[in-house]
């Protein structure tokens, strides 16, 4: 069992969406992982995560660390924000 939140972001808009919410370049070759931060609308840091490219338009996003001041509920908020993302789909992953 892992405390990390694991999500899959997939679809034609996945790269653009992940680029828009993270601080580092995530448009990397298949099989590469990027350690980055998820940003707020103002450019602040919500949390740390890794983004691994599984296929051309499919990524595994693992929420690593929530900023301490934000509290435990941020993991739930981040997951909800990612689920609302369009035009790609988001699939919760368990037991990876």
mmCIF file of C-alpha atoms in Angstrom:
data_model
loop_
_atom_site.group_PDB
_atom_site.id
_atom_site.type_symbol
_atom_site.label_atom_id
_atom_site.label_comp_id
_atom_site.label_asym_id
_atom_site.label_seq_id
_atom_site.Cartn_x
_atom_site.Cartn_y
_atom_site.Cartn_z
ATOM 1 C CA UNK A 1 0.000 0.000 0.000
ATOM 2 C CA UNK A 2 1.329 3.449 -0.901
ATOM 3 C CA UNK A 3 0.213 6.860 0.389
ATOM 4 C CA UNK A 4 0.775 8.394 -3.038
ATOM 5 C CA UNK A 5 -2.156 9.394 -5.225
ATOM 6 C CA UNK A 6 -1.735 7.834 -8.672
ATOM 7 C CA UNK A 7 -3.682 9.042 -11.678
ATOM 8 C CA UNK A 8 -3.582 8.499 -15.411
ATOM 9 C CA UNK A 9 -4.041 11.472 -17.740
ATOM 10 C CA UNK A 10 -4.731 10.443 -21.320
ATOM 11 C CA UNK A 11 -6.113 11.839 -24.546
ATOM 12 C CA UNK A 12 -5.312 14.361 -27.259
ATOM 13 C CA UNK A 13 -5.024 17.325 -24.861
ATOM 14 C CA UNK A 14 -3.001 15.566 -22.151
ATOM 15 C CA UNK A 15 0.406 17.099 -23.015
ATOM 16 C CA UNK A 16 -0.930 20.658 -23.254
ATOM 17 C CA UNK A 17 -2.891 20.288 -20.025
ATOM 18 C CA UNK A 18 0.033 18.878 -18.035
ATOM 19 C CA UNK A 19 2.342 21.559 -19.448
ATOM 20 C CA UNK A 20 -0.127 24.237 -18.288
ATOM 21 C CA UNK A 21 -0.317 23.069 -14.656
ATOM 22 C CA UNK A 22 3.288 22.038 -13.990
ATOM 23 C CA UNK A 23 6.553 23.951 -13.602
ATOM 24 C CA UNK A 24 8.826 21.664 -15.666
ATOM 25 C CA UNK A 25 8.867 20.279 -19.191
ATOM 26 C CA UNK A 26 6.771 17.097 -19.258
ATOM 27 C CA UNK A 27 6.714 16.682 -23.051
ATOM 28 C CA UNK A 28 9.479 14.055 -23.006
ATOM 29 C CA UNK A 29 9.985 10.724 -24.778
ATOM 30 C CA UNK A 30 7.894 7.691 -23.816
ATOM 31 C CA UNK A 31 9.314 6.030 -20.703
ATOM 32 C CA UNK A 32 10.787 9.224 -19.227
ATOM 33 C CA UNK A 33 9.685 10.642 -15.869
ATOM 34 C CA UNK A 34 9.761 14.274 -14.735
ATOM 35 C CA UNK A 35 9.782 15.476 -11.136
ATOM 36 C CA UNK A 36 7.882 18.759 -11.010
ATOM 37 C CA UNK A 37 5.462 20.936 -9.056
ATOM 38 C CA UNK A 38 1.773 21.452 -9.728
ATOM 39 C CA UNK A 39 1.105 25.178 -9.858
ATOM 40 C CA UNK A 40 -1.732 27.342 -8.606
ATOM 41 C CA UNK A 41 -3.395 29.847 -10.923
ATOM 42 C CA UNK A 42 -0.980 32.487 -9.550
ATOM 43 C CA UNK A 43 2.114 30.348 -10.093
ATOM 44 C CA UNK A 44 2.460 29.156 -6.504
ATOM 45 C CA UNK A 45 3.190 25.526 -5.649
ATOM 46 C CA UNK A 46 0.269 23.230 -4.775
ATOM 47 C CA UNK A 47 2.217 19.986 -4.571
ATOM 48 C CA UNK A 48 5.124 17.963 -5.910
ATOM 49 C CA UNK A 49 4.496 15.182 -8.383
ATOM 50 C CA UNK A 50 6.097 12.980 -10.987
ATOM 51 C CA UNK A 51 4.787 12.757 -14.517
ATOM 52 C CA UNK A 52 5.780 9.645 -16.491
ATOM 53 C CA UNK A 53 5.002 9.387 -20.192
ATOM 54 C CA UNK A 54 3.534 5.937 -20.839
ATOM 55 C CA UNK A 55 2.553 6.503 -24.498
ATOM 56 C CA UNK A 56 2.231 9.402 -26.938
ATOM 57 C CA UNK A 57 -0.907 10.751 -25.237
ATOM 58 C CA UNK A 58 -0.901 8.828 -21.928
ATOM 59 C CA UNK A 59 0.781 9.847 -18.658
ATOM 60 C CA UNK A 60 1.015 8.496 -15.126
ATOM 61 C CA UNK A 61 0.851 11.304 -12.547
ATOM 62 C CA UNK A 62 1.947 10.486 -8.981
ATOM 63 C CA UNK A 63 1.274 13.046 -6.264
ATOM 64 C CA UNK A 64 4.446 12.952 -4.141
ATOM 65 C CA UNK A 65 4.181 15.672 -1.520
ATOM 66 C CA UNK A 66 1.556 18.159 -0.503
ATOM 67 C CA UNK A 67 2.813 21.576 0.601
ATOM 68 C CA UNK A 68 2.677 21.417 4.408
ATOM 69 C CA UNK A 69 0.651 24.596 4.897
ATOM 70 C CA UNK A 70 -2.069 23.329 2.558
ATOM 71 C CA UNK A 71 -3.000 20.358 4.723
ATOM 72 C CA UNK A 72 -3.949 16.791 3.924
ATOM 73 C CA UNK A 73 -7.128 17.780 2.091
ATOM 74 C CA UNK A 74 -5.092 19.148 -0.813
ATOM 75 C CA UNK A 75 -4.507 15.653 -2.187
ATOM 76 C CA UNK A 76 -8.260 15.299 -2.558
ATOM 77 C CA UNK A 77 -8.542 18.787 -4.087
ATOM 78 C CA UNK A 78 -5.734 18.111 -6.579
ATOM 79 C CA UNK A 79 -7.327 14.832 -7.625
ATOM 80 C CA UNK A 80 -10.693 16.594 -8.102
ATOM 81 C CA UNK A 81 -9.091 19.379 -10.163
ATOM 82 C CA UNK A 82 -7.372 16.855 -12.420
ATOM 83 C CA UNK A 83 -10.635 14.933 -12.836
ATOM 84 C CA UNK A 84 -12.370 18.092 -14.108
ATOM 85 C CA UNK A 85 -9.717 18.518 -16.826
ATOM 86 C CA UNK A 86 -10.801 18.459 -20.450
ATOM 87 C CA UNK A 87 -10.451 17.488 -23.320
ATOM 88 C CA UNK A 88 -8.635 14.408 -22.046
ATOM 89 C CA UNK A 89 -9.858 11.787 -19.664
ATOM 90 C CA UNK A 90 -8.518 10.972 -16.247
ATOM 91 C CA UNK A 91 -8.582 7.513 -14.729
ATOM 92 C CA UNK A 92 -7.842 6.900 -11.052
ATOM 93 C CA UNK A 93 -5.239 4.156 -10.624
ATOM 94 C CA UNK A 94 -5.053 1.856 -7.618
ATOM 95 C CA UNK A 95 -2.577 -0.820 -6.631
ATOM 96 C CA UNK A 96 0.160 0.193 -9.047
#
